[in-house]
Short mmCIF file of C-alpha atoms and ligand atoms in Angstrom, two decimals:
data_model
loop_
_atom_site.label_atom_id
_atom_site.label_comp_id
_atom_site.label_asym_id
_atom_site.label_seq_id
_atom_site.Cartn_x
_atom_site.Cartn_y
_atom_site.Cartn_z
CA UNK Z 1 28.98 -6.42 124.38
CA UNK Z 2 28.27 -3.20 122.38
CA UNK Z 3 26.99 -3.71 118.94
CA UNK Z 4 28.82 -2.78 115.76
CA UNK Z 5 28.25 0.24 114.41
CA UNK Z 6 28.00 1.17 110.80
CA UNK Z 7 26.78 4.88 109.32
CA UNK Z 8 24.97 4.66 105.76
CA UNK Z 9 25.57 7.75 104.11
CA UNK Z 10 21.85 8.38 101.88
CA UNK Z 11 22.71 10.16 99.25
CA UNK Z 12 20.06 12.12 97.03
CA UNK Z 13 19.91 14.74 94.79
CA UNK Z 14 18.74 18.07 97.32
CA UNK Z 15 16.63 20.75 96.55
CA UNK Z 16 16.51 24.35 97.97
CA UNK Z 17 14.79 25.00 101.19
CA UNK Z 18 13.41 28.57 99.98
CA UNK Z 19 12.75 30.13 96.84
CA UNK Z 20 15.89 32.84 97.88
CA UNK Z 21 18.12 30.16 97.79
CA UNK Z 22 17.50 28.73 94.31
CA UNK Z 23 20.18 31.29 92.52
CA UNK Z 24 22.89 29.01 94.74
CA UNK Z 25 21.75 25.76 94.27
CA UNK Z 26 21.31 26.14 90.59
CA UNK Z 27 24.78 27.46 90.60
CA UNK Z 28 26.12 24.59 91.99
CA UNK Z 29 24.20 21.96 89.59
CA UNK Z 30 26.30 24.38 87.08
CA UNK Z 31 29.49 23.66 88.64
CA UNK Z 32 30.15 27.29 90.12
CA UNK Z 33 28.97 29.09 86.91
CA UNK Z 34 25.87 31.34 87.87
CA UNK Z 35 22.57 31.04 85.33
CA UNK Z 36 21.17 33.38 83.30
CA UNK Z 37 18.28 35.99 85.12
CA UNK Z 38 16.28 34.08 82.39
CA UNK Z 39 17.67 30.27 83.19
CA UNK Z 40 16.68 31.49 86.76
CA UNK Z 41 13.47 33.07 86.39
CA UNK Z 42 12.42 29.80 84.55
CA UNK Z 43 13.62 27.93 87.14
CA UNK Z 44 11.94 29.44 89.72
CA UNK Z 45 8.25 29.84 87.70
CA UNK Z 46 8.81 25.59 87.78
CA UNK Z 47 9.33 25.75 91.74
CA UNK Z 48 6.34 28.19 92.15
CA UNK Z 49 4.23 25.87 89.81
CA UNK Z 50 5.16 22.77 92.02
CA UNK Z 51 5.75 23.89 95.31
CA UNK Z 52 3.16 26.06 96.92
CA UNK Z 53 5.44 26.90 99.96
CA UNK Z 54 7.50 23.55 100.43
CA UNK Z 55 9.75 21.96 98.31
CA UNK Z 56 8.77 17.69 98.27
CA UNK Z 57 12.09 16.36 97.93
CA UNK Z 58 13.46 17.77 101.23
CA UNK Z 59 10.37 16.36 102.97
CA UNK Z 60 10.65 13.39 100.71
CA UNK Z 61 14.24 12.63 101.36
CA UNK Z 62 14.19 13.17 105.27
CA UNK Z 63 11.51 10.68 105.63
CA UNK Z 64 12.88 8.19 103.46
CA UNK Z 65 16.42 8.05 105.31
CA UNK Z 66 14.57 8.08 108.59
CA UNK Z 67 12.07 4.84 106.99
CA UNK Z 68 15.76 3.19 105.82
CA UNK Z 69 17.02 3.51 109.43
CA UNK Z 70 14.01 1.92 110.51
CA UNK Z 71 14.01 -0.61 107.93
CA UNK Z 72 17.87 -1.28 108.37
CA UNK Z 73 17.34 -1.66 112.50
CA UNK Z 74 14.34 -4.10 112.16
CA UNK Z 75 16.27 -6.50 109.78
CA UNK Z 76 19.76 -6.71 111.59
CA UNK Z 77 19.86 -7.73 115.12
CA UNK Z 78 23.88 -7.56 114.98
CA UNK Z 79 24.63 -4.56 113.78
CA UNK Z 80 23.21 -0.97 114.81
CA UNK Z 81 22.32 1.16 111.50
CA UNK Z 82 22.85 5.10 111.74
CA UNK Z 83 21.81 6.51 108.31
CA UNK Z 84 23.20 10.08 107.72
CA UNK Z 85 22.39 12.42 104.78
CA UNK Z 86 24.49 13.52 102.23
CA UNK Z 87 22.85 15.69 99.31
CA UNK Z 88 24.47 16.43 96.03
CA UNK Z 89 23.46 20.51 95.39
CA UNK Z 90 22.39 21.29 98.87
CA UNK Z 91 22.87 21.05 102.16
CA UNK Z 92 23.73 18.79 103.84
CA UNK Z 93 26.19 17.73 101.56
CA UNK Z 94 27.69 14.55 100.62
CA UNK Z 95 30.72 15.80 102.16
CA UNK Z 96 28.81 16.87 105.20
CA UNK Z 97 27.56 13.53 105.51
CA UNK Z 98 30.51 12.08 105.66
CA UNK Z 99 31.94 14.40 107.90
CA UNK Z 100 29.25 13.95 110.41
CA UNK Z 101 30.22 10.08 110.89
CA UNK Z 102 33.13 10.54 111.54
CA UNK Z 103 32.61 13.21 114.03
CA UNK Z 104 30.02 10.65 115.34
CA UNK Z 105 33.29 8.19 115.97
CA UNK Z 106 32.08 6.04 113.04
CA UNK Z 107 34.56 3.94 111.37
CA UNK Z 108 32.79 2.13 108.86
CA UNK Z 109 30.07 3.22 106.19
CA UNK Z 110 27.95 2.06 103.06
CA UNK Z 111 26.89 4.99 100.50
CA UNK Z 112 23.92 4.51 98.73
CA UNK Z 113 22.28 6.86 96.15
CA UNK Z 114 18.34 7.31 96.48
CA UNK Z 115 18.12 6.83 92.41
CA UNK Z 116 18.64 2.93 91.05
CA UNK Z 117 20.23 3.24 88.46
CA UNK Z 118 23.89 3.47 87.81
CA UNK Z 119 25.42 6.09 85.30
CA UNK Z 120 29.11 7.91 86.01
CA UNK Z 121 27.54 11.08 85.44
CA UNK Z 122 24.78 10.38 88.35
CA UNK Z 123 25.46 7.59 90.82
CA UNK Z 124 28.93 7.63 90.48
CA UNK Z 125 29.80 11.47 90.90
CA UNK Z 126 27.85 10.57 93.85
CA UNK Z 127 30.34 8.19 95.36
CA UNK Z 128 33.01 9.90 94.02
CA UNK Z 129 32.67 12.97 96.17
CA UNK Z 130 31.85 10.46 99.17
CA UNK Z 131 35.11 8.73 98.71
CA UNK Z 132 37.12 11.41 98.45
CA UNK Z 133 35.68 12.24 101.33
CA UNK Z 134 36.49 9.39 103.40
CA UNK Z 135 40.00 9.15 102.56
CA UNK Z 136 40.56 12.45 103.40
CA UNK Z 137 38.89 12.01 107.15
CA UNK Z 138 40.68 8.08 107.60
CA UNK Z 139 36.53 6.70 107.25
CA UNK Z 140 36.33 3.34 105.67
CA UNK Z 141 33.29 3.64 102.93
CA UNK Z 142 32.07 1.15 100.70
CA UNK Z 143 29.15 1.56 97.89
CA UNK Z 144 26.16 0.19 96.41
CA UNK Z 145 26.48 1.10 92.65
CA UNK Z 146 22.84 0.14 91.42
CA UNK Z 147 19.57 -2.06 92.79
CA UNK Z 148 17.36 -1.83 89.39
CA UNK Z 149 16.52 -5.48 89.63
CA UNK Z 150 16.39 -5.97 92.61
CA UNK Z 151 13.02 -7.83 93.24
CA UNK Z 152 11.44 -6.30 95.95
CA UNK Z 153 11.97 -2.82 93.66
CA UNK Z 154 10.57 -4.22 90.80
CA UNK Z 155 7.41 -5.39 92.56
CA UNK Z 156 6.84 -2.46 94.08
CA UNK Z 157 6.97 -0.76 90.48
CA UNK Z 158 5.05 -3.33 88.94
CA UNK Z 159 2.01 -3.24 91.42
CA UNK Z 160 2.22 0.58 90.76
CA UNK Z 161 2.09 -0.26 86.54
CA UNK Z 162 -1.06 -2.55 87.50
CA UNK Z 163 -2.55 0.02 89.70
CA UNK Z 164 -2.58 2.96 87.56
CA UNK Z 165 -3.73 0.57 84.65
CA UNK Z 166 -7.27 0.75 86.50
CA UNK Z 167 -7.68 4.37 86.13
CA UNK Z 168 -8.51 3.56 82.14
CA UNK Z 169 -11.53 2.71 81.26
CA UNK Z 170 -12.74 -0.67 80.17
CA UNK Z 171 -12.71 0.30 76.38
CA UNK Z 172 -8.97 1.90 77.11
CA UNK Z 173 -7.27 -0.71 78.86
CA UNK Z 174 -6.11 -3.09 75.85
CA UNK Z 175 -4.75 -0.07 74.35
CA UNK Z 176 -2.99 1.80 77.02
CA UNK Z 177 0.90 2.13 76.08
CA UNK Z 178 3.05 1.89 79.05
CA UNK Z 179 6.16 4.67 78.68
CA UNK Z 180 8.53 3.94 81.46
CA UNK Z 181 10.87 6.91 81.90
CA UNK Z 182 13.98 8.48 83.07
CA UNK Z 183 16.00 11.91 83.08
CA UNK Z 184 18.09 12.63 79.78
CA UNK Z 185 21.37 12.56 80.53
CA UNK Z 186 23.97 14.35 77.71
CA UNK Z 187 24.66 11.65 75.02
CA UNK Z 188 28.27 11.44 75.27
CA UNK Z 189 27.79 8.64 77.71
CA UNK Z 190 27.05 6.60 74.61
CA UNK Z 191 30.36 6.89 74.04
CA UNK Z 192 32.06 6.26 77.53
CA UNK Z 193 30.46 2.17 77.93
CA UNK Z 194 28.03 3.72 80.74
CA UNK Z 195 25.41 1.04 81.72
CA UNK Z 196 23.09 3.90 82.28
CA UNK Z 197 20.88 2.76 79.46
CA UNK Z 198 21.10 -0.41 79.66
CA UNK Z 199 20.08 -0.86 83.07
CA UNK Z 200 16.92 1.51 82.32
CA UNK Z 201 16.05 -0.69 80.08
CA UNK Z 202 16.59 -3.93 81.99
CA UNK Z 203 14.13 -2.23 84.42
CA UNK Z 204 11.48 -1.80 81.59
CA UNK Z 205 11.69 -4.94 80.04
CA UNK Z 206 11.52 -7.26 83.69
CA UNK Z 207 8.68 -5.13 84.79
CA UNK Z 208 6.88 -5.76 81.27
CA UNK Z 209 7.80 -9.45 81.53
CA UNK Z 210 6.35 -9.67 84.80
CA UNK Z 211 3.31 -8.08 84.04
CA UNK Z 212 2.85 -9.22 80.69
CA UNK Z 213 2.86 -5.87 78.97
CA UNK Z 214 3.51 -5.84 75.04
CA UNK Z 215 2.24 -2.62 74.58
CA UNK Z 216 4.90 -0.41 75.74
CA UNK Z 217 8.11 1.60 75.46
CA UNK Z 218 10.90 3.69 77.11
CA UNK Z 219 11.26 7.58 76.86
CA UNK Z 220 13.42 10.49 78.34
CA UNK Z 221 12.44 13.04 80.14
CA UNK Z 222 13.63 16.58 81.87
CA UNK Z 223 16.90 17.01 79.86
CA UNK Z 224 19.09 19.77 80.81
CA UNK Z 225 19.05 23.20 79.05
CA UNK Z 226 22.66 23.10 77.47
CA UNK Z 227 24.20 23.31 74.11
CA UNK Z 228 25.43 19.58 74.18
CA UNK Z 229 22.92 16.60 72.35
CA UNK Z 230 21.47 14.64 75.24
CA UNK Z 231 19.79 11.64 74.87
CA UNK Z 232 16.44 12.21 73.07
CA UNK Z 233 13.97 11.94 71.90
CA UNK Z 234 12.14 13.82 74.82
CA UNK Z 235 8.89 12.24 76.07
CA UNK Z 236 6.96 15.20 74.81
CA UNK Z 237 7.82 14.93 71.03
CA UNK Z 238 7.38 10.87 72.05
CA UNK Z 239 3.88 11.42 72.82
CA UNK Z 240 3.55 13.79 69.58
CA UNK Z 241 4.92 10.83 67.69
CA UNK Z 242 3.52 8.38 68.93
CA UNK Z 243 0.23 9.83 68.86
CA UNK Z 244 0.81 10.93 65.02
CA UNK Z 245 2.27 8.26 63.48
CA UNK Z 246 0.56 5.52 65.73
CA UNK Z 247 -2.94 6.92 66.81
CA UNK Z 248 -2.06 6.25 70.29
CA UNK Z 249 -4.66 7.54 72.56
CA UNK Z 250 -4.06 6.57 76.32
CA UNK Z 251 -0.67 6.88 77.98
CA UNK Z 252 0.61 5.34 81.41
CA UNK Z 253 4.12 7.01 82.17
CA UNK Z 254 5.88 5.05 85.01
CA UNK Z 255 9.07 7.16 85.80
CA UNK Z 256 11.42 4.06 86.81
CA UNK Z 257 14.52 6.69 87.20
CA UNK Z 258 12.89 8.61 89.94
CA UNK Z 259 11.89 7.41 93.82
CA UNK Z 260 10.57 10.67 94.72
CA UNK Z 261 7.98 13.00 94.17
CA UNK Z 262 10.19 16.28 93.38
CA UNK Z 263 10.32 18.92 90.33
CA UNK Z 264 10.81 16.14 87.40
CA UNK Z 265 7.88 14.29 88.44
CA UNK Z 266 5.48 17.04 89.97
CA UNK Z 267 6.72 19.44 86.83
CA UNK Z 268 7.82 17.76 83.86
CA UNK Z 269 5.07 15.13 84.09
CA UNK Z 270 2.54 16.21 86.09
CA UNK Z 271 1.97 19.59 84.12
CA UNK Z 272 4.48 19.72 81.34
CA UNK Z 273 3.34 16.22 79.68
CA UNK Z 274 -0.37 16.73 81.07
CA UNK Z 275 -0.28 19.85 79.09
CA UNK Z 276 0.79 17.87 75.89
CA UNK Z 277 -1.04 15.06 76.02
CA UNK Z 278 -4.45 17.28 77.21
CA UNK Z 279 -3.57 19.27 73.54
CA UNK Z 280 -3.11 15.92 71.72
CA UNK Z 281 -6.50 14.40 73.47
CA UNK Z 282 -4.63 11.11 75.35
CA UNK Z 283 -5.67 10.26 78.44
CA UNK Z 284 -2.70 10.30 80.18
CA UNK Z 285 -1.79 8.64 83.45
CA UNK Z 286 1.30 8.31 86.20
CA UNK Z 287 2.02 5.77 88.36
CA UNK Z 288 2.88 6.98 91.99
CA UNK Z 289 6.16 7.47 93.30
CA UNK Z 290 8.07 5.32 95.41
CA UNK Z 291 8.38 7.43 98.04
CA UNK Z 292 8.58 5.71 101.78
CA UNK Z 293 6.98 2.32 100.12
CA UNK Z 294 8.09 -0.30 102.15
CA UNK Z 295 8.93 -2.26 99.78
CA UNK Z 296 11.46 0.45 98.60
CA UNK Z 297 13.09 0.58 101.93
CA UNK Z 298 13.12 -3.28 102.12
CA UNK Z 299 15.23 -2.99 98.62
CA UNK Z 300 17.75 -0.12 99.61
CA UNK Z 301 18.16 -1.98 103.43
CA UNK Z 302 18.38 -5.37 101.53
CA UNK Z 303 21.39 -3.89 98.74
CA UNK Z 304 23.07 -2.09 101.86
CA UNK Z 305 23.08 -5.34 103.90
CA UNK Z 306 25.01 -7.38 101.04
CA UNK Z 307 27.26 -4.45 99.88
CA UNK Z 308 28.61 -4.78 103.91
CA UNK Z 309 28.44 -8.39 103.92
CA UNK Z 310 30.53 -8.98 100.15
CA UNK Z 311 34.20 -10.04 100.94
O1 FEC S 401 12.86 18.68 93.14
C1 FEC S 401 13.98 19.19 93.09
O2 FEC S 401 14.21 20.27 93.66
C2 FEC S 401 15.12 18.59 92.37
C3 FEC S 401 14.66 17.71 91.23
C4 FEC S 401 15.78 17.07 90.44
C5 FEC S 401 16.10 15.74 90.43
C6 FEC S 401 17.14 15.54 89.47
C7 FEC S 401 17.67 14.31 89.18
C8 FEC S 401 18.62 14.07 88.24
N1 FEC S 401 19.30 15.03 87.53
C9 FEC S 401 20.18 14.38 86.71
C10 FEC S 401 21.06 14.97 85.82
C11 FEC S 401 21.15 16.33 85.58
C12 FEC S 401 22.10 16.95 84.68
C13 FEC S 401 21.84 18.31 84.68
C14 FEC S 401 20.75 18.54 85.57
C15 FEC S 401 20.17 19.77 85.85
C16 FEC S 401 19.13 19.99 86.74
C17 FEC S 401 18.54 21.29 87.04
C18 FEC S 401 17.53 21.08 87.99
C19 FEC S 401 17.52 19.66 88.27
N2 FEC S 401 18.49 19.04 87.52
FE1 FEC S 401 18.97 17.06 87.58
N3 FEC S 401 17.45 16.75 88.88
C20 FEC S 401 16.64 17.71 89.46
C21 FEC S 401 16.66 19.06 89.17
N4 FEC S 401 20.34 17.33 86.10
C22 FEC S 401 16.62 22.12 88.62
C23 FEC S 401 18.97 22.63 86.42
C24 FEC S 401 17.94 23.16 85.48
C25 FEC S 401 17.66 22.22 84.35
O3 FEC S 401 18.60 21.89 83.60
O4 FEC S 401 16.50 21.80 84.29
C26 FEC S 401 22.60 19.39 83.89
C27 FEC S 401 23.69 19.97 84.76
C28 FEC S 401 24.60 20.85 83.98
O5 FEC S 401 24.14 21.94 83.55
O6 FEC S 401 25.75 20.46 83.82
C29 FEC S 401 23.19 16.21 83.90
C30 FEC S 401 20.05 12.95 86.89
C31 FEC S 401 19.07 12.75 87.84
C32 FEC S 401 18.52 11.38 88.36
C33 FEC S 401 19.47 10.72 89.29
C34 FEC S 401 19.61 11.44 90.60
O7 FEC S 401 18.60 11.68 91.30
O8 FEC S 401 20.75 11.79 90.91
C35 FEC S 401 20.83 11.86 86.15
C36 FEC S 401 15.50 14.68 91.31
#
């Protein structure tokens, strides 16, 4: 008897493939509306900065769905996993994704969004797209909507907390503050009952707990460059503040919104908030991304596994 079948559409953010196609894919992050030469030449100055020929999320995405499908495939004898990619500002896109499964004779799916936690600006434009997508090509789709709990996830982040807490010196240790962080998103979801923040700072809180942190914090990061308040403050007046009005002097950021080394990692941490905190004198740390951890995988095969098992 053949197996069933069921295609996971992997969703992620997407990131140009060359530096010529940046123009387009910041165009479509503004919804059709072209940037300014200067929005663009920014842009691109944060790509050249990061990339050195290669752009890590593409690399970083492809190897994750192919770890999933692996993951997936070990864990379920029953079933046979396909994963399929669907990106949200490049290609392939979500839509593509989808459209590839069903060309593929799939009739069943589970989306899931490489980022943990849910917001309707983030996870669930994600799914949106997907589902329209589905209906329109008869595919029957169903969604994880967030894992920031999940156990395996938090472990993984938590050894990560403890391992970067090493890199301090004896002296520091007691008086590192852990800043766990995630990208600004415009603060209008405030208004709109979004469990964006909430679940951010569920994640802080159980990985504190577990690790028995008292000395730490949240803070956003990488907001966009728009006229609209988003949700502040940013973690670079954070670590002004903090280092101010507090006397703060060693810093462990541990960016709990992002699974992937890409531009808001590689950029707005690693030099952006280096530069800062190497101008304010902290010693400043990161814990590593999740990347292809296997615990990771374990947590996005476990949530996509119950999502297809729930009545
Ligand atoms: O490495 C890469 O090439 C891509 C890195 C990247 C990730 C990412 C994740 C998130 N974003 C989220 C929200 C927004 C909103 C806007 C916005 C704009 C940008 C721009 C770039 C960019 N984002 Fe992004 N984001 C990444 C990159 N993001 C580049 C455009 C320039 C700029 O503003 O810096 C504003 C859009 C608008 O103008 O309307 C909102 C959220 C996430 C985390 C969840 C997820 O991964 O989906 C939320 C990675």
């Amino acid at each position: 008897m053949s197996k069933r079948k069921v295609g996971v559409l992997v969703m992620s953010y997407g990131t140009p493939e060359s530096m010529d196609q940046i123009e387009a894919y910041y165009t479509h992050i503004r919804r059709g509306h072209p940037p300014t030469a200067e929005q663009l030449n920014e842009l691109k100055q944060r790509y050249e900065a990061i990339v050195g020929g290669f752009f890590p999320l593409r690399k970083n995405t492809d190897r994750q769905v192919a770890a999933l499908q692996e993951t997936l495939n070990r864990n379920q004898t029953d079933i046979e996993f396909v994963c399929y990619q669907g990106l949200k500002h490049a290609s392939p896109f979500i839509e593509d994704g989808v459209e590839q499964m069903v060309k593929d004779g799939l009739t069943e799916a589970v989306g899931v969004v490489l980022a943990p936690h849910y917001s309707t600006m983030s996870v669930g434009t994600y799914n949106k797209r997907a589902q329209q997508k589905a209906e329109e090509l008869g595919l029957s789709i169903r969604f994880v909507n967030s894992y920031h709990l999940h156990p395996k996830l938090l472990e993984a982040l938590s050894s990560r907390v403890e391992n970067t807490l090493q890199k301090f010196g004896d002296a520091e240790k007691d008086e590192v503050r852990v800043i766990f962080t995630a990208h600004s998103l415009p603060a209008k979801i405030l208004e709109l009952n979004d469990p964006y923040v909430d679940q951010l700072m569920e994640t802080s809180r159980a990985i504190a707990d577990r690790l028995g942190l008292t000395n730490w914090q949240f803070g956003w990061q990488s907001a966009g460059q728009t006229a609209m308040p988003w949700l502040g403050p940013d973690i670079l007046e954070t670590l002004e503040t903090i280092h101010k009005e507090e006397n703060v002097k060693n810093v462990l950021l541990c960016p709990i919104g992002f699974v992937s080394d890409h531009l808001e990692v590689l950029y707005d941490i690693d030099i952006e908030c280096r530069q800062t905190a190497d101008k304010l004198g902290i010693h400043l740390e990161r814990t590593e991304s999740l990347n292809t951890d296997p615990l990771y995988m374990e947590t996005l095969s476990d949530v996509v596994t119950a999502e297809l098992e729930r009545n």
